[in-house]
Amino acid sequence: MSELQIDRIGLKVGLEIHQQLATDKKLFCSCMPTESEEYPIKFSRKLRVAKSELGEYDPTAIFERSKDKTIMYYANPASSCLVEQDEEPPHEVNRKAKEIVLLIASSLKSAIFSEIHVMRKLVIDGSNTSGFQRTMLVAQGGYLDVDGVKIGVQSIGLEEDAARLLSDAVEIREYSLDRLGIPLVEIALEPVSGKPTDIKKIALTIGRLLRATKKVERGLGSIRQDVNVSIQDGSIVEVKGVQKLDQLEKVIEYEAKRQHGLMIIADRLKKIEIERIAKERDVRDVTEIFKNCKSKIIQKALKEGSVVKAIRIRNFAGMFGFEPYEGIRLGKQLGELVRFFGLGGIFHSDELPNYGIDNYEIQEIKKILELKQNDGFLILAGDLQKIDAVVESIIKRIEDAKTGVPAETRAATSTGETIFLRPRPGAARMYPETDIPPLTVTKDELVDAQKKAPKSWKETISDLQKTYQLNAQLAEQIFDSNYFDLFEMICQDKRISPNYAASVLCGIITNLERRGLDAGLLRPTEILNAFQFLADNKVAKESLEMIFEKIMSGDVRSVVDAIEKAAISKMDIRELDNLLTDIVEANLKIIQEDGLRSIDPLMGIAMKTMRGKVDGQIINKILMEKIREKLNSKN
Ligand SMILES: [Zn+2]
């Protein structure tokens, strides 16, 4: 295995930013864009293959259909209506959303169209009840200034957000309709060459420009990046769902490594003679051989009535397990592919015998497939109706391996890797929306958009520093964070110091996240509540971290519950005084021996019972006074 030289592989990255706009209504109806917690309405649909009006079947549609799923939708009338359920045509386009997208296009110097047409973009993963997403091309061209370098803008669109995925299992996929229809601006940037850190800087800059408008949503999931990654001589791979900048950098690094690894594998494949796999000749049903197999995956599949198939690939020995870079193997790519069809996994000749598959089964397979020394084989188990489609996909994937990187859509994982999602969509994906007439953009609207162009990021930060008396670093942190709107709300209460609020929002919560806790569980209203309690003197400053920790670990849902559960309440000052007197009296010996230094062990004792109830500084102050008193009275 060698080290990847990322600057020598012709890496190109194009960013596509999706940012929710801050409107009080959705794009095509009057529903509130809020997250629901309860869903009184629930209904299901089967995935269907939609035939686009251009008359071609979309390959992704066929692919999704072959997975054969039921989609469950959960709805709350507060956040969705009949439009989201696809039981009623869309209403007029939200004016506010149009205004914001024109403003963004204008600040990117993009050429705005005088007429905007609503189009339907085919989606077949069930993320839209109608089977398509409504989208509008608003502007073309322009550029983003990244420290003096102009990054070209390809296009700017306005579209509806998809339904929120709740769960995804083999047979059933669940969505909430609360997010469906929230207006999104989609900004596609020109692909650029550069290192992952350069791309991260571009993403940061566009994020800052959007936030400077103060008309976009904040919070986890409100901005998402799709990343198109390619290397020299390779196809473009689309990676969906990058939510954080650090993750973006890792995803690009991983894709560069994966794609270059696949190129190295292809080079090796070109040197050996591999004939095309023919289904009739090279694929055999081997279910009988595996009747008594010890593999748990295969036994489970057999119990469910599955069949087992073996595929022969001539001269392929060693190619599934060949690992040009750590973790990059053809075997792993095939594993991702079959798992996406809902199969437990795939076994290849380079890793056997193993996983409960013994020499007996291998010898039988060698006989049936008439294997020679250098031949490779694959074994997979699956539903009779599904397995042919899976086998075909595998054969295609092995063919694609000879040219290197197949064009596909992948999903970003939270750890910064990518996994196979589906083949790249074909061209036949857009057709006109007939329910909504085209929108015109007037001269006045254009002038208005130019006038309202947001301040530059530098100006915004310097304003923030002045308004809230923050240092530059904290001002930048809070402005770049998910919590800026909350910060401004919290600071309306003059009893709370902006400096303290910013450091809690950027420090404590981020630290808890780094420890693996889920910031998604900490709802904005609960953060506001916590600060309200603090301002009312009902909890101590020190308790905030514990309260957030309890909520972010899923222990409790609200601040009130956290306080109750941990008995975090402000202690009566007299009660506190009595408790500290008791501690001092019980530890006179330590005080006599250590003098003022006895504060450390005594603080430790006091904090054991009072952590979270009382501010540590207060305890320290009172304890110090009491120790001084004792020492003075002795002298
Ligand atoms: Zn609605």
XYZ file of C-alpha atoms and ligand atoms in Angstrom:
636
model
C 0.000 0.000 0.000
C 1.249 3.474 -0.777
C 0.433 6.975 0.343
C -1.934 8.953 -1.894
C -0.421 12.079 -3.428
C -3.553 14.104 -3.546
C -2.126 16.996 -5.572
C -1.002 14.718 -8.431
C -4.190 12.934 -9.436
C -6.100 15.741 -11.178
C -8.638 16.106 -8.383
C -11.623 18.287 -9.303
C -14.432 19.235 -6.985
C -17.704 20.998 -7.711
C -19.859 22.132 -4.824
C -23.629 22.299 -4.866
C -24.986 24.131 -1.849
C -28.533 23.698 -0.595
C -29.567 26.259 1.971
C -32.999 26.565 3.583
C -34.432 30.069 3.357
C -35.903 31.759 6.405
C -39.537 32.237 5.409
C -42.546 31.812 7.657
C -44.322 29.694 5.056
C -43.358 26.876 2.734
C -42.625 27.326 -0.971
C -45.981 26.167 -2.370
C -48.392 26.394 0.574
C -48.977 28.286 3.814
C -47.698 25.618 6.200
C -45.160 26.617 8.809
C -41.648 25.317 8.207
C -41.290 23.881 11.710
C -40.125 20.514 12.905
C -42.922 18.318 14.228
C -42.629 15.878 17.067
C -45.967 14.177 16.864
C -47.630 12.798 13.772
C -51.377 12.268 14.002
C -51.564 11.509 10.268
C -49.860 8.525 8.722
C -50.167 6.933 5.260
C -48.190 4.675 2.975
C -47.299 4.459 -0.723
C -45.488 1.910 -2.821
C -42.554 3.166 -4.807
C -43.485 3.328 -8.443
C -41.520 3.763 -11.628
C -42.410 7.123 -13.054
C -42.119 7.464 -16.795
C -40.790 10.891 -17.611
C -42.536 12.808 -20.320
C -39.487 12.575 -22.522
C -40.398 8.935 -22.885
C -37.351 7.333 -21.341
C -37.134 5.352 -18.172
C -34.753 6.846 -15.720
C -32.095 4.297 -14.677
C -32.281 5.418 -11.053
C -36.041 4.904 -11.110
C -35.648 1.349 -12.316
C -32.943 0.768 -9.749
C -35.081 2.039 -6.877
C -38.030 -0.025 -8.075
C -35.933 -3.160 -7.996
C -35.534 -2.621 -4.267
C -39.280 -2.886 -3.812
C -40.082 -0.807 -0.755
C -43.087 0.524 1.060
C -42.844 4.187 2.004
C -44.560 5.430 5.179
C -45.280 9.130 5.570
C -45.886 10.852 8.911
C -47.607 14.226 8.955
C -48.622 16.907 11.429
C -51.252 19.497 10.371
C -49.109 22.224 11.956
C -46.323 21.633 9.459
C -48.046 20.072 6.458
C -51.313 20.073 4.521
C -52.857 18.367 1.502
C -50.201 19.912 -0.783
C -47.442 17.945 0.943
C -49.599 14.828 0.793
C -49.967 15.349 -2.979
C -53.745 15.474 -2.579
C -53.971 19.126 -3.660
C -52.126 21.132 -6.376
C -49.357 23.498 -5.246
C -50.319 27.109 -4.464
C -48.526 30.207 -5.755
C -44.773 30.456 -5.255
C -43.885 32.064 -1.913
C -42.972 35.718 -2.651
C -40.587 36.063 0.230
C -38.620 33.031 -0.996
C -38.414 34.551 -4.467
C -37.189 37.841 -2.990
C -34.455 36.119 -0.974
C -33.197 34.020 -3.872
C -33.006 37.141 -6.087
C -31.010 38.860 -3.373
C -28.565 35.940 -3.174
C -28.257 35.755 -6.991
C -27.624 39.478 -7.119
C -24.853 39.341 -4.524
C -23.168 36.566 -6.544
C -23.338 38.790 -9.683
C -25.369 36.071 -11.357
C -27.542 36.884 -14.413
C -31.166 36.615 -13.293
C -33.730 35.318 -15.804
C -36.687 37.585 -16.560
C -38.966 34.549 -16.590
C -38.714 31.661 -14.145
C -40.254 28.301 -14.990
C -41.236 25.727 -12.436
C -39.953 22.276 -13.405
C -40.494 18.799 -12.024
C -37.376 16.850 -11.204
C -37.924 13.123 -10.901
C -37.203 11.685 -7.452
C -37.951 8.069 -6.792
C -36.510 7.424 -3.342
C -39.869 8.415 -1.847
C -38.523 11.693 -0.444
C -41.367 13.494 -2.196
C -44.946 12.184 -2.090
C -45.542 13.249 -5.702
C -42.554 11.389 -7.121
C -40.900 14.637 -8.205
C -39.359 17.731 -6.696
C -40.376 21.171 -7.931
C -37.429 23.325 -8.900
C -36.834 26.645 -10.670
C -33.749 27.883 -12.465
C -33.408 31.514 -11.340
C -30.003 32.717 -12.476
C -26.887 31.662 -14.338
C -23.209 32.656 -14.166
C -21.562 35.013 -11.729
C -18.845 34.309 -9.213
C -17.953 33.921 -5.562
C -14.991 35.919 -4.315
C -12.812 33.708 -2.107
C -9.982 35.891 -0.815
C -9.566 37.561 -4.200
C -9.960 34.383 -6.272
C -13.129 34.207 -8.359
C -14.938 30.868 -8.183
C -17.479 30.618 -11.000
C -21.169 30.128 -10.305
C -22.910 27.743 -12.717
C -26.489 28.238 -11.696
C -28.775 29.335 -8.896
C -32.123 27.684 -8.325
C -35.076 27.850 -5.988
C -36.579 24.513 -4.977
C -38.599 22.698 -2.387
C -36.839 20.694 0.302
C -37.460 16.939 0.450
C -39.252 15.033 3.187
C -37.159 14.231 6.252
C -35.929 10.643 6.449
C -36.887 9.061 9.772
C -35.723 5.497 9.169
C -34.711 3.213 6.326
C -35.020 -0.556 6.607
C -35.044 -3.273 3.947
C -38.814 -3.428 3.482
C -39.935 -0.032 4.683
C -38.714 3.540 4.589
C -40.234 6.279 6.781
C -40.412 10.011 6.136
C -41.798 12.995 8.018
C -43.545 15.618 5.888
C -42.517 18.553 8.103
C -39.475 19.443 6.014
C -41.088 18.771 2.646
C -41.680 22.048 0.788
C -39.382 24.326 2.790
C -37.811 26.735 0.274
C -34.195 26.032 -0.605
C -31.698 27.963 -2.654
C -29.472 25.695 -4.705
C -26.144 27.159 -5.781
C -23.974 25.113 -8.136
C -20.354 26.242 -8.325
C -17.949 25.490 -11.173
C -15.711 22.498 -10.478
C -12.286 23.605 -9.292
C -8.917 21.934 -8.888
C -7.418 22.141 -5.484
C -6.703 20.487 -2.194
C -9.525 19.543 0.213
C -8.601 22.496 2.433
C -9.083 24.907 -0.509
C -12.537 23.445 -1.159
C -13.408 23.772 2.516
C -12.534 27.456 2.300
C -14.871 27.906 -0.663
C -17.689 26.213 1.245
C -17.019 28.383 4.294
C -17.088 31.535 2.161
C -20.386 30.733 0.464
C -21.894 29.774 3.825
C -20.820 33.113 5.260
C -22.243 35.032 2.311
C -25.577 33.279 2.774
C -25.642 33.894 6.517
C -24.735 37.556 6.006
C -28.099 38.026 4.265
C -29.716 37.132 7.624
C -32.493 35.571 5.572
C -31.462 31.930 5.732
C -32.172 29.217 8.286
C -29.533 28.105 10.741
C -29.105 24.906 12.635
C -28.039 21.395 11.801
C -29.311 20.253 8.412
C -30.357 23.717 7.236
C -27.335 23.868 4.908
C -26.259 20.787 2.978
C -23.619 20.292 0.340
C -23.599 17.875 -2.544
C -20.078 17.391 -3.788
C -19.095 16.308 -7.295
C -15.677 14.696 -7.147
C -13.578 13.422 -10.020
C -9.945 12.668 -10.757
C -8.099 12.595 -14.061
C -9.696 10.197 -16.597
C -12.452 9.236 -14.157
C -16.204 9.729 -14.130
C -17.859 12.249 -11.850
C -19.080 10.867 -8.541
C -21.785 12.783 -6.735
C -21.656 12.663 -2.939
C -24.823 13.719 -1.189
C -25.604 15.033 2.257
C -22.475 16.703 3.608
C -23.577 18.867 6.546
C -20.377 20.054 8.164
C -17.182 21.625 6.902
C -14.826 19.173 8.621
C -16.847 16.339 7.154
C -16.563 17.964 3.695
C -12.788 17.925 3.866
C -12.723 14.274 4.947
C -15.243 13.229 2.288
C -13.112 14.779 -0.476
C -9.981 13.099 0.892
C -11.772 9.750 1.071
C -13.209 10.033 -2.448
C -9.811 11.040 -3.873
C -8.294 7.947 -2.264
C -11.156 5.673 -3.319
C -11.210 6.905 -6.900
C -7.453 6.742 -7.341
C -7.483 3.286 -5.752
C -10.089 2.161 -8.284
C -7.855 3.515 -11.079
C -4.944 1.431 -9.808
C -7.220 -1.624 -9.668
C -8.334 -0.909 -13.266
C -4.702 -0.697 -14.413
C -4.061 -4.111 -12.946
C -7.224 -5.532 -14.511
C -6.106 -4.276 -17.930
C -2.970 -6.393 -17.650
C -4.823 -9.670 -17.112
C -7.207 -11.371 -19.476
C -10.749 -11.125 -18.178
C -13.598 -12.222 -20.360
C -16.996 -10.644 -20.032
C -19.229 -12.460 -17.542
C -22.154 -14.170 -19.253
C -25.110 -14.859 -17.011
C -26.073 -18.148 -18.657
C -22.532 -19.507 -18.596
C -20.971 -18.048 -15.432
C -23.792 -17.848 -12.889
C -25.064 -20.975 -11.088
C -27.675 -21.688 -8.438
C -25.752 -23.335 -5.593
C -28.462 -23.350 -2.925
C -28.147 -27.157 -2.427
C -24.470 -26.942 -1.496
C -25.195 -24.462 1.285
C -28.020 -26.371 3.008
C -25.760 -27.237 5.965
C -23.406 -24.276 5.742
C -22.327 -22.688 9.039
C -22.504 -19.102 7.785
C -25.109 -17.232 9.808
C -25.867 -14.807 6.993
C -26.551 -17.649 4.562
C -28.570 -19.693 7.072
C -30.727 -16.660 7.848
C -31.291 -16.049 4.140
C -32.180 -19.709 3.515
C -34.737 -19.654 6.330
C -36.373 -16.698 4.595
C -36.606 -18.741 1.409
C -33.653 -17.192 -0.390
C -31.550 -18.828 -3.073
C -27.752 -18.862 -3.189
C -25.935 -17.992 -6.405
C -22.299 -18.259 -7.381
C -20.661 -16.139 -10.102
C -17.466 -17.174 -11.895
C -14.968 -14.562 -13.069
C -12.066 -15.952 -15.100
C -8.524 -14.940 -14.054
C -9.871 -12.782 -11.231
C -8.088 -14.456 -8.285
C -6.621 -11.842 -5.961
C -8.499 -8.926 -7.524
C -11.358 -8.653 -4.991
C -8.975 -8.364 -2.051
C -6.309 -6.227 -3.763
C -5.974 -3.093 -1.636
C -4.052 -0.225 -3.272
C -4.935 2.075 -0.356
C -6.118 1.171 3.109
C -9.776 0.141 3.025
C -10.132 0.498 -0.752
C -10.957 -2.877 -2.307
C -13.241 -4.039 -5.093
C -14.735 -6.553 -2.642
C -15.839 -3.703 -0.383
C -17.431 -1.816 -3.299
C -19.437 -4.936 -4.214
C -20.458 -5.354 -0.573
C -21.895 -1.824 -0.529
C -23.742 -2.521 -3.762
C -25.525 -5.675 -2.562
C -26.292 -4.216 0.857
C -28.114 -1.449 -0.897
C -30.437 -4.038 -2.401
C -31.087 -5.273 1.118
C -28.847 -8.331 0.905
C -26.785 -9.204 3.964
C -23.542 -9.315 2.048
C -21.416 -10.972 -0.557
C -18.526 -13.425 -0.188
C -15.597 -13.414 -2.597
C -12.935 -16.024 -3.312
C -10.082 -13.936 -1.866
C -11.558 -14.037 1.632
C -12.613 -17.714 1.761
C -12.654 -20.051 3.624
C -14.019 -17.800 6.360
C -17.286 -16.550 7.895
C -18.611 -20.094 8.321
C -17.996 -21.070 4.707
C -15.706 -24.129 4.743
C -13.506 -26.018 2.355
C -16.397 -28.398 1.588
C -18.546 -25.648 0.068
C -15.560 -24.134 -1.743
C -14.591 -27.459 -3.323
C -18.188 -28.024 -4.463
C -18.334 -24.553 -5.992
C -15.043 -25.138 -7.779
C -16.555 -28.281 -9.304
C -19.822 -26.683 -10.366
C -18.207 -23.555 -11.807
C -15.322 -25.579 -13.331
C -12.855 -23.189 -11.739
C -9.198 -23.045 -12.742
C -6.326 -21.969 -10.500
C -6.526 -18.234 -11.291
C -10.299 -17.878 -11.402
C -12.280 -15.907 -8.861
C -15.851 -16.312 -7.696
C -18.583 -14.577 -5.722
C -21.325 -16.045 -3.542
C -24.495 -14.223 -2.611
C -27.846 -15.170 -1.140
C -31.097 -13.331 -1.767
C -34.752 -13.349 -2.562
C -35.548 -15.230 -5.801
C -37.380 -12.239 -7.286
C -34.617 -9.820 -6.463
C -31.458 -11.802 -7.003
C -31.347 -11.574 -10.794
C -31.356 -7.779 -10.656
C -28.582 -7.894 -8.050
C -26.509 -10.330 -10.133
C -26.882 -8.049 -13.136
C -25.747 -5.061 -11.104
C -22.713 -7.011 -9.899
C -21.771 -8.045 -13.423
C -22.060 -4.428 -14.525
C -19.977 -3.233 -11.572
C -17.190 -5.691 -12.425
C -17.265 -4.527 -16.056
C -17.043 -0.920 -14.811
C -14.038 -1.841 -12.670
C -11.996 -2.229 -15.845
C -12.364 1.475 -16.598
C -11.854 2.650 -13.021
C -14.413 4.931 -11.452
C -18.080 4.351 -12.310
C -20.407 7.353 -12.361
C -22.539 6.918 -9.269
C -24.255 8.768 -6.480
C -22.853 8.149 -3.024
C -23.852 9.263 0.445
C -21.523 10.952 2.918
C -21.208 9.176 6.260
C -20.856 11.118 9.497
C -17.259 9.878 9.788
C -16.356 11.409 6.427
C -16.376 8.309 4.225
C -18.814 7.656 1.388
C -21.058 4.690 0.588
C -22.848 3.647 -2.577
C -26.315 5.160 -2.911
C -27.410 4.522 -6.517
C -26.250 4.799 -10.128
C -26.024 8.334 -11.518
C -29.364 9.571 -12.797
C -29.826 9.751 -16.560
C -30.644 12.929 -18.444
C -34.406 12.416 -18.607
C -35.176 13.862 -15.244
C -36.831 17.257 -15.742
C -40.141 18.189 -17.233
C -42.363 21.263 -16.891
C -44.742 21.734 -13.972
C -48.166 22.349 -15.483
C -49.908 23.399 -12.253
C -47.992 26.665 -11.818
C -47.579 29.412 -14.468
C -44.074 30.892 -15.042
C -42.984 33.734 -12.739
C -41.758 37.026 -14.119
C -38.969 39.053 -12.572
C -39.568 42.790 -12.901
C -36.980 45.579 -13.190
C -38.094 46.848 -9.778
C -37.418 43.468 -8.204
C -33.921 43.429 -9.710
C -33.142 46.933 -8.430
C -34.510 45.955 -5.039
C -32.302 42.869 -4.897
C -29.226 44.965 -5.672
C -30.091 47.542 -3.042
C -30.566 44.959 -0.333
C -27.271 43.158 -1.050
C -25.889 41.911 2.259
C -22.891 43.459 3.952
C -19.578 41.737 3.463
C -18.615 39.148 6.019
C -15.843 41.384 7.408
C -18.287 44.234 7.958
C -20.774 41.867 9.548
C -18.171 40.611 12.036
C -16.985 44.097 12.909
C -20.618 45.181 13.498
C -21.123 42.173 15.742
C -18.029 43.000 17.772
C -19.322 46.517 18.355
C -22.913 45.588 19.170
C -22.074 42.848 21.653
C -18.583 43.787 22.821
C -17.117 40.506 21.612
C -13.554 39.815 20.587
C -12.998 39.011 16.903
C -12.588 35.266 17.419
C -15.773 34.833 19.409
C -17.695 37.065 16.985
C -16.573 34.858 14.072
C -17.349 31.669 15.952
C -20.845 32.661 16.946
C -21.606 34.020 13.476
C -20.419 30.800 11.791
C -22.218 28.602 14.311
C -25.685 27.095 14.104
C -26.743 29.283 16.996
C -26.409 32.847 15.795
C -30.159 33.561 15.682
C -30.518 32.076 19.147
C -27.597 34.161 20.358
C -29.306 37.350 19.221
C -32.526 36.267 20.914
C -30.756 35.411 24.161
C -28.943 38.754 24.185
C -32.223 40.649 24.082
C -32.340 39.885 27.800
C -29.909 42.457 29.142
C -29.271 40.413 32.293
C -27.225 37.953 30.214
C -23.744 38.871 29.118
C -23.329 38.389 25.347
C -19.785 37.221 25.917
C -20.988 34.489 28.246
C -23.857 33.473 25.951
C -21.503 33.230 22.942
C -18.990 31.154 24.835
C -21.676 28.750 26.055
C -23.126 28.356 22.558
C -19.741 27.972 20.841
C -17.849 26.280 23.658
C -19.927 24.050 25.891
C -22.246 22.674 23.227
C -19.397 22.064 20.762
C -17.356 20.294 23.442
C -20.261 18.030 24.296
C -20.661 17.273 20.586
C -16.994 16.359 20.331
C -17.583 13.892 23.153
C -20.087 12.210 20.863
C -23.331 13.664 22.222
C -26.094 14.686 19.841
C -26.674 18.420 19.427
C -29.754 17.548 17.387
C -31.538 16.600 20.623
C -31.017 20.064 22.068
C -33.913 22.035 20.666
C -33.567 25.831 20.293
C -36.510 26.415 22.667
C -34.692 24.451 25.370
C -31.530 26.503 24.945
C -33.661 29.636 25.340
C -35.285 28.141 28.438
C -31.924 27.389 29.990
C -30.793 30.985 29.596
C -34.122 32.216 30.912
C -33.655 30.137 34.099
C -30.171 31.523 34.399
C -31.354 35.117 34.053
C -34.081 34.479 36.650
C -31.437 33.118 38.998
C -33.129 29.738 39.116
C -30.052 27.799 38.086
C -26.362 28.468 38.535
C -24.057 29.190 35.626
C -22.306 25.965 36.354
C -25.456 23.930 35.830
C -25.822 24.793 32.149
C -23.264 22.260 31.011
C -24.918 19.501 33.024
C -28.361 20.427 31.735
C -27.174 20.372 28.109
C -25.299 17.147 28.717
C -28.444 15.460 30.037
C -30.485 16.597 27.038
C -27.831 15.863 24.410
C -27.265 12.365 25.765
C -30.957 11.621 25.355
C -31.425 11.276 29.122
C -34.150 13.917 29.291
C -35.909 16.085 26.718
C -36.261 19.443 28.426
C -34.488 21.822 30.762
C -37.239 21.404 33.357
C -36.801 17.615 33.300
C -33.036 17.981 33.571
C -33.380 20.234 36.602
C -35.837 17.887 38.260
C -33.825 14.795 37.527
C -30.554 16.201 38.789
C -32.064 18.329 41.547
C -30.212 21.249 40.037
C -31.787 24.157 41.802
C -30.443 27.254 43.381
C -29.748 26.506 46.990
C -30.936 28.833 49.677
C -27.956 30.927 50.766
C -28.509 30.125 54.454
C -28.703 26.428 53.690
C -25.462 26.780 51.757
C -23.792 28.592 54.612
C -24.809 25.865 57.073
C -23.532 23.105 54.803
C -20.174 24.826 54.323
C -19.856 25.452 58.078
C -20.405 21.735 58.625
C -17.690 20.889 56.131
C -15.247 23.292 57.766
C -15.989 21.971 61.262
C -15.564 18.364 60.125
C -12.168 19.092 58.560
C -10.470 21.291 61.144
C -7.424 19.065 61.142
C -6.783 19.628 57.429
C -7.207 23.385 57.909
C -4.725 23.448 60.759
C -2.150 21.452 58.835
C -2.499 23.005 55.380
C -3.600 26.545 56.185
C -5.078 28.373 53.191
C -4.099 25.525 50.891
C -6.805 23.423 52.545
C -9.196 25.208 50.165
C -8.452 22.586 47.492
C -9.509 19.450 49.383
C -12.438 21.286 50.999
C -13.653 22.551 47.633
C -13.516 18.970 46.425
C -15.705 17.832 49.314
C -18.179 20.683 48.861
C -18.462 20.226 45.102
C -19.297 16.558 45.522
C -22.649 17.456 47.000
C -23.230 20.863 45.448
C -22.050 20.536 41.855
C -24.579 22.171 39.607
C -26.638 23.545 42.450
C -24.367 26.419 43.286
C -21.823 28.357 41.293
C -18.326 27.059 42.101
C -17.012 30.598 42.468
C -19.531 31.345 45.207
C -18.638 28.189 47.136
C -14.983 29.024 46.786
C -15.517 32.539 48.109
C -17.553 31.500 51.159
C -15.269 28.577 51.972
C -12.204 30.807 51.782
C -13.782 33.273 54.200
C -14.614 30.479 56.623
C -11.110 28.980 56.444
C -9.575 32.441 57.047
C -11.898 32.918 60.021
C -10.806 29.590 61.512
C -7.107 30.266 60.969
C -7.386 33.790 62.439
C -9.267 32.590 65.504
C -6.533 29.987 66.116
C -3.773 32.565 65.907
Zn -48.768 22.630 3.281
